[in-house]
Short mmCIF file of C-alpha atoms in Angstrom, two decimals:
data_model
loop_
_atom_site.label_atom_id
_atom_site.label_comp_id
_atom_site.label_asym_id
_atom_site.label_seq_id
_atom_site.Cartn_x
_atom_site.Cartn_y
_atom_site.Cartn_z
CA MET L 1 110.16 108.01 85.53
CA PRO L 2 112.80 106.64 83.09
CA GLN L 3 112.79 102.88 82.51
CA THR L 4 115.87 100.86 83.40
CA VAL L 5 117.67 98.57 80.94
CA LEU L 6 120.25 96.05 82.17
CA VAL L 7 123.09 95.21 79.73
CA ILE L 8 124.80 91.85 80.44
CA ASP L 9 127.83 91.48 78.16
CA ASP L 10 131.46 90.55 78.79
CA ASP L 11 132.60 92.97 76.05
CA ASN L 12 133.35 96.27 77.81
CA ASN L 13 133.26 98.33 74.59
CA MET L 14 129.86 96.87 73.62
CA ARG L 15 128.44 97.69 77.06
CA TRP L 16 129.49 101.33 76.79
CA VAL L 17 128.25 101.73 73.20
CA ILE L 18 124.83 100.43 74.25
CA ARG L 19 124.82 102.57 77.38
CA ARG L 20 125.58 105.76 75.43
CA ALA L 21 122.87 105.06 72.84
CA LEU L 22 120.15 104.19 75.35
CA THR L 23 121.04 106.98 77.77
CA GLN L 24 120.64 109.48 74.94
CA ALA L 25 117.23 107.89 74.23
CA GLY L 26 116.14 108.62 77.82
CA TYR L 27 116.67 105.25 79.52
CA ASN L 28 118.54 104.44 82.72
CA VAL L 29 121.20 101.81 81.98
CA ALA L 30 122.77 99.32 84.41
CA MET L 31 125.70 97.12 83.32
CA ALA L 32 127.04 93.68 84.23
CA ALA L 33 130.21 92.05 82.85
CA SER L 34 129.14 88.43 83.44
CA GLY L 35 126.06 86.25 83.69
CA GLU L 36 126.55 85.79 87.43
CA GLU L 37 126.84 89.55 88.02
CA GLY L 38 123.75 90.12 85.89
CA LEU L 39 121.66 87.67 87.95
CA GLU L 40 122.76 89.44 91.14
CA LEU L 41 121.63 92.81 89.76
CA LEU L 42 118.33 91.31 88.62
CA ALA L 43 117.72 90.04 92.14
CA GLN L 44 118.53 93.40 93.73
CA GLU L 45 117.31 96.12 91.35
CA PRO L 46 113.99 96.84 89.59
CA ILE L 47 114.79 96.19 85.91
CA ASP L 48 112.40 96.86 83.01
CA LEU L 49 114.32 95.12 80.20
CA VAL L 50 117.46 92.98 79.78
CA LEU L 51 119.94 93.04 76.87
CA LEU L 52 121.77 89.71 77.19
CA ASP L 53 124.88 88.57 75.30
CA MET L 54 124.66 84.97 74.15
CA LYS L 55 128.35 83.99 74.32
CA MET L 56 130.10 84.77 77.61
CA PRO L 57 132.69 82.95 79.72
CA GLY L 58 131.16 80.99 82.58
CA LEU L 59 127.38 81.32 82.58
CA ASP L 60 126.30 82.05 79.00
CA GLY L 61 123.18 83.84 77.79
CA LEU L 62 120.94 80.77 77.64
CA GLY L 63 122.07 79.78 81.14
CA VAL L 64 121.22 83.22 82.49
CA LEU L 65 117.86 83.09 80.72
CA ARG L 66 117.01 79.68 82.20
CA ARG L 67 117.76 80.81 85.76
CA PHE L 68 116.11 84.21 85.37
CA ARG L 69 112.87 82.81 83.96
CA GLN L 70 112.48 80.59 87.03
CA GLY L 71 111.79 83.70 89.09
CA SER L 72 110.33 86.24 86.65
CA ALA L 73 108.37 85.84 83.43
CA GLU L 74 107.44 89.48 82.97
CA VAL L 75 110.70 91.31 82.20
CA PRO L 76 111.47 91.22 78.44
CA VAL L 77 114.88 89.85 77.40
CA ILE L 78 116.58 90.65 74.07
CA LEU L 79 119.50 88.36 73.19
CA LEU L 80 122.63 89.77 71.52
CA THR L 81 124.65 87.31 69.47
CA ALA L 82 127.37 87.25 66.83
CA TYR L 83 126.57 83.59 66.15
CA ALA L 84 122.90 83.74 65.23
CA SER L 85 121.32 80.50 64.08
CA VAL L 86 117.77 79.26 63.69
CA GLN L 87 118.35 76.61 66.37
CA THR L 88 119.68 79.17 68.85
CA ALA L 89 116.82 81.55 68.18
CA VAL L 90 114.21 78.80 68.64
CA GLU L 91 115.79 77.65 71.91
CA ALA L 92 115.99 81.25 73.18
CA MET L 93 112.34 81.89 72.35
CA LYS L 94 111.32 78.67 74.11
CA LEU L 95 113.12 79.92 77.21
CA GLY L 96 111.19 83.18 77.07
CA ALA L 97 113.39 85.60 75.12
CA THR L 98 111.41 88.44 73.58
CA ASP L 99 113.69 89.09 70.59
CA TYR L 100 117.30 88.77 69.44
CA LEU L 101 119.74 91.01 67.57
CA SER L 102 122.72 89.85 65.53
CA LYS L 103 126.07 91.57 66.15
CA PRO L 104 127.12 93.94 64.76
CA PHE L 105 123.80 95.75 64.91
CA ASP L 106 122.71 99.25 64.03
CA VAL L 107 122.12 101.54 67.04
CA GLU L 108 118.75 102.62 65.64
CA ALA L 109 117.71 98.96 65.29
CA LEU L 110 118.66 98.46 68.95
CA LYS L 111 116.56 101.44 70.04
CA LEU L 112 113.57 100.20 68.02
CA ALA L 113 113.87 96.69 69.49
CA VAL L 114 114.01 98.07 73.03
CA GLU L 115 111.09 100.43 72.43
CA ARG L 116 108.98 97.65 70.88
CA ALA L 117 109.68 95.18 73.70
CA LEU L 118 108.84 97.72 76.41
CA ARG L 119 105.67 98.78 74.58
CA GLU L 120 104.53 95.15 74.30
CA ARG L 121 105.27 94.62 77.99
CA ALA L 122 103.22 97.69 78.95
CA LEU L 123 100.36 96.45 76.76
CA ALA L 124 100.50 92.99 78.36
CA GLN L 125 100.43 94.53 81.84
CA GLU L 126 97.42 96.68 80.92
CA VAL L 127 95.59 93.66 79.49
CA ALA L 128 96.33 91.69 82.67
CA ARG L 129 95.06 94.57 84.80
CA LEU L 130 91.85 94.85 82.80
CA ARG L 131 91.33 91.09 82.87
CA ALA L 132 91.72 91.13 86.65
CA GLN L 133 89.12 93.90 86.90
CA VAL L 134 86.73 92.05 84.61
CA SER L 135 87.17 88.79 86.54
CA VAL L 136 86.42 90.56 89.81
CA LEU L 137 83.32 92.22 88.32
CA ALA L 138 82.14 88.90 86.90
CA ALA L 139 82.84 87.16 90.19
CA ARG L 140 80.84 89.56 92.34
CA PRO L 141 77.46 90.18 90.71
CA GLU L 142 75.82 90.17 94.16
CA ILE L 143 78.34 92.57 95.74
CA VAL L 144 76.54 95.87 95.25
CA GLY L 145 77.89 99.33 96.02
CA LYS L 146 80.08 102.21 94.91
CA SER L 147 81.19 103.66 98.25
CA ALA L 148 84.88 104.50 98.70
CA VAL L 149 85.34 101.91 101.46
CA LEU L 150 83.84 99.14 99.31
CA ALA L 151 85.82 100.24 96.24
CA GLU L 152 89.03 100.03 98.28
CA LEU L 153 88.14 96.52 99.44
CA LEU L 154 87.27 95.30 95.95
CA GLY L 155 90.46 96.85 94.61
CA ARG L 156 92.41 94.41 96.78
CA LEU L 157 90.62 91.33 95.46
CA PRO L 158 92.80 90.61 92.38
CA ALA L 159 95.99 90.59 94.49
CA VAL L 160 94.40 88.48 97.23
CA ALA L 161 92.96 86.06 94.67
CA ALA L 162 96.30 85.72 92.88
CA ALA L 163 98.25 85.02 96.09
CA ALA L 164 98.98 81.40 96.92
CA GLY L 165 98.11 81.49 100.62
CA HIS L 166 94.99 80.80 102.62
CA VAL L 167 92.53 83.69 103.12
CA LEU L 168 90.43 84.78 106.11
CA VAL L 169 87.41 87.03 105.47
CA THR L 170 86.19 88.71 108.66
CA GLY L 171 83.32 91.04 109.43
CA GLU L 172 80.11 91.51 111.36
CA PRO L 173 77.11 89.22 110.75
CA GLY L 174 75.24 90.00 107.55
CA THR L 175 78.02 91.95 105.82
CA GLY L 176 78.36 89.49 102.91
CA LYS L 177 81.51 87.63 103.90
CA ARG L 178 80.59 84.49 102.01
CA LEU L 179 79.85 86.46 98.82
CA LEU L 180 83.29 88.04 99.04
CA ALA L 181 84.93 84.66 99.70
CA ARG L 182 83.33 83.25 96.54
CA ALA L 183 84.45 86.32 94.59
CA ILE L 184 88.04 85.73 95.74
CA HIS L 185 87.87 82.13 94.52
CA LEU L 186 86.32 83.07 91.17
CA SER L 187 88.89 85.86 90.64
CA ALA L 188 91.88 83.53 91.06
CA PRO L 189 93.97 83.17 87.87
CA ARG L 190 94.06 79.35 88.29
CA GLN L 191 90.62 77.94 88.96
CA ARG L 192 90.56 75.01 91.38
CA PRO L 193 87.51 72.85 92.17
CA LEU L 194 85.48 74.53 94.92
CA SER L 195 84.08 72.78 98.00
CA GLU L 196 81.94 74.60 100.56
CA PHE L 197 81.22 73.81 104.22
CA ASP L 198 79.35 75.78 106.87
CA ALA L 199 80.71 75.11 110.35
CA ALA L 200 77.53 76.55 111.87
CA ALA L 201 75.20 74.19 110.00
CA LEU L 202 75.62 71.08 112.18
CA PRO L 203 75.25 70.69 115.95
CA GLY L 204 78.02 69.82 118.40
CA ASP L 205 80.91 67.59 117.39
CA ARG L 206 79.15 66.53 114.18
CA THR L 207 80.70 69.60 112.57
CA GLU L 208 84.24 68.44 113.25
CA ARG L 209 83.54 64.80 112.34
CA GLU L 210 82.20 66.00 109.01
CA LEU L 211 85.12 68.40 108.48
CA PHE L 212 88.04 66.16 109.51
CA GLY L 213 86.51 62.75 108.86
CA GLN L 214 86.63 59.96 111.44
CA THR L 215 88.06 56.52 112.00
CA VAL L 216 85.63 53.67 112.57
CA THR L 217 86.49 50.12 113.55
CA VAL L 218 84.81 47.29 111.69
CA GLY L 219 85.80 43.73 112.59
CA GLY L 220 88.84 44.97 114.45
CA VAL L 221 90.09 46.96 111.47
CA GLY L 222 90.22 50.76 111.60
CA THR L 223 88.91 52.57 108.54
CA HIS L 224 89.15 56.31 107.92
CA LEU L 225 85.96 57.85 106.62
CA GLU L 226 86.76 60.87 104.47
CA GLY L 227 85.80 64.32 105.68
CA VAL L 228 85.30 67.61 103.86
CA LEU L 229 89.03 68.39 104.07
CA ASP L 230 89.95 65.06 102.45
CA ARG L 231 87.51 65.60 99.60
CA ALA L 232 88.74 69.17 99.05
CA LEU L 233 92.39 68.19 98.48
CA GLY L 234 93.74 69.66 95.27
CA GLY L 235 91.09 72.38 95.27
CA THR L 236 89.73 75.29 97.29
CA LEU L 237 87.64 74.92 100.46
CA LEU L 238 85.28 77.76 101.35
CA LEU L 239 84.80 77.26 105.10
CA ALA L 240 82.08 79.51 106.53
CA ALA L 241 81.78 80.36 110.26
CA LEU L 242 85.31 79.18 111.06
CA ASP L 243 85.00 80.71 114.53
CA ARG L 244 82.25 78.19 115.35
CA LEU L 245 84.81 75.37 115.52
CA SER L 246 85.82 74.36 119.04
CA ALA L 247 89.23 75.42 120.37
CA ALA L 248 90.51 71.87 119.80
CA GLY L 249 89.09 71.87 116.27
CA GLN L 250 90.79 75.17 115.48
CA GLU L 251 94.14 73.86 116.75
CA ARG L 252 93.74 70.70 114.69
CA LEU L 253 92.98 72.70 111.55
CA ALA L 254 95.96 75.01 112.16
CA ALA L 255 98.24 71.95 112.36
CA LEU L 256 96.85 70.48 109.12
CA LEU L 257 96.97 73.60 106.95
CA PRO L 258 100.75 73.74 106.30
CA LYS L 259 100.68 70.15 104.99
CA ALA L 260 97.36 70.15 103.14
CA ASN L 261 97.28 70.43 99.35
CA LEU L 262 94.36 72.85 99.26
CA ARG L 263 93.57 76.53 99.53
CA LEU L 264 91.37 77.56 102.44
CA ILE L 265 89.15 80.63 102.11
CA ALA L 266 87.41 80.98 105.47
CA THR L 267 84.92 83.42 106.96
CA ALA L 268 84.63 84.36 110.62
CA THR L 269 82.63 86.76 112.76
CA GLY L 270 84.20 86.06 116.15
CA PRO L 271 87.81 85.60 117.34
CA LEU L 272 89.97 82.61 116.43
CA SER L 273 92.65 80.77 118.37
CA GLU L 274 96.03 82.48 118.22
CA THR L 275 97.58 79.54 116.33
CA LEU L 276 94.89 79.53 113.64
CA GLN L 277 94.96 83.33 113.40
CA GLN L 278 98.71 83.18 112.72
CA ALA L 279 98.24 80.46 110.09
CA LEU L 280 95.85 82.75 108.21
CA ALA L 281 97.49 86.09 109.11
CA PRO L 282 99.17 86.99 105.80
CA LEU L 283 95.84 87.35 103.96
CA ILE L 284 93.04 88.74 106.12
CA VAL L 285 90.25 90.74 104.47
CA THR L 286 87.68 92.64 106.56
CA VAL L 287 84.26 93.45 105.10
CA PRO L 288 83.07 96.87 106.36
CA PRO L 289 79.71 97.13 108.15
CA LEU L 290 76.85 98.83 106.31
CA ARG L 291 76.90 101.84 108.66
CA GLU L 292 80.38 102.66 107.29
CA ARG L 293 79.11 102.66 103.70
CA ARG L 294 75.72 104.33 103.90
CA ASP L 295 76.14 105.60 100.34
CA ASP L 296 75.49 102.02 99.23
CA VAL L 297 72.06 101.78 100.90
CA PRO L 298 70.10 103.23 97.92
CA LEU L 299 71.93 100.94 95.48
CA LEU L 300 71.26 97.91 97.67
CA VAL L 301 67.57 98.81 98.02
CA ARG L 302 67.27 99.15 94.24
CA HIS L 303 69.06 95.81 93.84
CA PHE L 304 66.58 94.12 96.19
CA LEU L 305 63.37 95.89 95.09
CA GLY L 306 63.96 97.07 91.54
CA GLU L 307 62.06 100.28 90.80
CA ARG L 308 59.62 100.00 93.71
CA GLY L 309 58.93 103.50 95.05
CA LEU L 310 59.76 104.77 98.54
CA THR L 311 58.65 108.03 100.12
CA PRO L 312 61.32 110.59 101.09
CA LEU L 313 60.74 109.86 104.78
CA ALA L 314 61.21 106.13 104.20
CA TRP L 315 64.48 106.81 102.36
CA GLN L 316 65.59 109.10 105.17
CA ALA L 317 64.88 106.43 107.79
CA LEU L 318 66.79 103.77 105.83
CA LEU L 319 69.78 106.08 105.46
CA ARG L 320 69.86 107.09 109.14
CA TYR L 321 69.40 103.64 110.68
CA ASP L 322 72.65 101.96 111.83
CA TRP L 323 71.83 98.45 110.51
CA PRO L 324 73.36 96.21 113.20
CA GLY L 325 72.40 93.24 111.01
CA ASN L 326 74.05 94.91 108.01
CA VAL L 327 73.10 94.05 104.41
CA ALA L 328 71.16 90.94 105.44
CA GLU L 329 68.97 93.03 107.77
CA LEU L 330 68.42 95.71 105.11
CA ARG L 331 67.23 93.06 102.67
CA ARG L 332 64.78 91.55 105.17
CA VAL L 333 63.41 94.99 106.10
CA VAL L 334 62.80 96.30 102.58
CA GLU L 335 61.40 93.03 101.23
CA ARG L 336 58.96 92.88 104.19
CA ALA L 337 58.03 96.53 103.63
CA ALA L 338 57.36 95.84 99.95
CA ALA L 339 55.06 92.98 100.94
CA LEU L 340 53.16 95.17 103.43
CA ALA L 341 52.64 98.08 101.03
CA ALA L 342 49.76 97.76 98.60
CA ALA L 343 50.55 97.13 94.95
CA GLY L 344 51.62 100.39 93.34
CA GLU L 345 51.87 102.13 96.72
CA ALA L 346 55.15 103.75 97.74
CA ILE L 347 56.83 102.24 100.79
CA ASP L 348 56.41 104.65 103.71
CA LEU L 349 57.41 104.83 107.38
CA GLU L 350 54.39 102.79 108.41
CA HIS L 351 55.70 99.82 106.43
CA LEU L 352 59.09 99.84 108.18
CA PRO L 353 59.89 98.23 111.56
CA GLU L 354 59.50 100.57 114.52
CA ALA L 355 63.26 100.62 115.23
CA VAL L 356 64.01 101.74 111.67
CA ALA L 357 61.25 104.36 111.55
CA ALA L 358 62.36 105.68 114.95
CA SER L 359 65.78 106.54 113.50
CA LEU L 360 64.22 109.76 112.24
CA THR L 361 64.58 112.55 114.76
CA VAL L 362 61.13 113.47 116.01
CA PRO L 363 60.87 117.27 116.01
CA GLU L 364 60.01 118.89 119.31
CA ARG L 365 56.40 120.01 119.63
CA VAL L 366 56.16 123.72 118.86
CA PRO L 367 54.22 125.59 121.60
CA PHE L 368 51.12 127.13 120.03
CA ARG L 369 48.23 128.92 121.73
CA LEU L 370 44.95 129.44 119.98
CA PRO L 371 44.26 133.20 119.64
CA PRO L 372 41.14 134.45 121.50
CA GLY L 373 39.44 135.26 118.22
CA GLY L 374 40.22 131.83 116.73
CA VAL L 375 42.24 131.07 113.57
CA SER L 376 41.72 129.72 110.07
CA LEU L 377 43.41 126.30 109.97
CA GLU L 378 43.62 126.48 106.19
CA GLU L 379 45.45 129.82 106.40
CA VAL L 380 47.95 128.36 108.92
CA GLU L 381 48.53 125.33 106.70
CA ARG L 382 48.90 127.50 103.60
CA GLU L 383 51.46 129.72 105.40
CA LEU L 384 53.47 126.72 106.67
CA ILE L 385 53.61 125.27 103.16
CA ARG L 386 54.76 128.62 101.78
CA GLN L 387 57.52 128.89 104.44
CA ALA L 388 58.65 125.30 103.83
CA LEU L 389 58.94 125.95 100.09
CA GLU L 390 60.93 129.12 100.72
CA ARG L 391 63.30 127.33 103.09
CA ALA L 392 63.70 124.47 100.58
CA HIS L 393 64.38 127.01 97.79
CA GLY L 394 61.35 125.77 95.92
CA ASN L 395 62.26 122.06 96.03
CA LYS L 396 58.99 120.24 96.67
CA THR L 397 60.59 116.99 97.81
CA ARG L 398 62.64 118.79 100.47
CA ALA L 399 59.65 120.93 101.49
CA ALA L 400 57.58 117.77 102.01
CA GLU L 401 60.32 116.38 104.28
CA LEU L 402 60.33 119.60 106.36
CA LEU L 403 56.56 119.30 106.85
CA GLY L 404 56.61 115.57 107.56
CA LEU L 405 54.49 114.90 104.49
CA THR L 406 54.89 112.62 101.52
CA ARG L 407 55.58 114.41 98.27
CA HIS L 408 52.24 113.19 96.93
CA THR L 409 50.40 114.75 99.88
CA LEU L 410 52.22 118.06 99.45
CA LEU L 411 51.33 118.16 95.74
CA TYR L 412 47.69 117.55 96.64
CA ARG L 413 47.68 120.44 99.11
CA LEU L 414 49.45 122.77 96.70
CA GLU L 415 46.70 122.08 94.18
CA LYS L 416 44.02 122.44 96.89
CA TYR L 417 45.24 125.90 97.89
CA GLY L 418 46.12 126.97 94.36
CA LEU L 419 49.82 127.42 95.22
CA LYS L 420 52.18 127.34 92.24
CA MET L 421 55.48 127.78 94.09
CA GLY L 422 58.31 125.32 93.87
CA GLU L 423 60.02 123.11 91.35
CA GLU L 424 59.61 119.48 90.42
#
């Protein structure tokens, strides 16, 4: 898509000369005959670069630059002047001009200046994008996963972190809301001091006394004892379990937020009062439950256990279970299983809680009648192994799953019966 250059110059002939040259070079060109008209176009249209005449009746080039830079620092501005001086150039650069050209100028010099300014802008935007990605990655070392739903969520973090408003992080228990809240704070372009408070940590009204502070009377004189909100002024407050505040506490917080010089990043599992919900509504981030990002289960297990081995059936159970307690429950389950399994032993179904192990579908019992003449159990077992390997196209891990065996057990029986079928 062609980039758009805005020419602000009171000289009609100059505007058309520039337009012809830049149109031939592949740019879209918008034109304004005065500083005031140029500011209107800048407010209404997406502009990639401005060519701005220094001397114009009414609002001159420096005046336009001053006003424009109050709202946008990204769009490059090249000043055009027939009265170039060192003092003018220095003042223009201080106001944010990218470059300046002295009239009369060569058309090729104009094209080169425009191309250079746009290239530098594109480079600056790419650097900013990469920095935002790096800051998010650095801010979330504990947020593990590559699923599409998690990638989409993390892709929003730089924009949420850069916004000026308060943030609400919602999600089921155990999804990692507090980790994400910290990542938002650490990804913000301007780092503020961080205070943290857990509304679920204290009983009853002690939570709200600690949060809002309280007034005590000593010798007939009332004294306000600072609360968490007072101490967090000028910084960021990470308020966990916001939904645990009473209805009155939520209303009080909603009334304070518009006046408070702080940024609130809150987490909640349950519903909030309508007033508080509206106060936080512009920036609400929802952390998906683990059952919606099952692809992340293996990565999370590896994060918690390192290279500790698991049998195929154990992996299958972990992947099928719905994890109502989400990532926190997964961590408890696998760390307990690792403690139950002997050193060097792979974690198996027997080491997992019954509810997790039961997530595997138990195959129906196959009716089998013993023939009158009896049967060789070894021959039956050998035949079942052969059929499982055929169905699994020679994959021993899959064949072991079909037989309800660990891979180690299947390998033992293949060696026992002298079977060479299958692949590693």
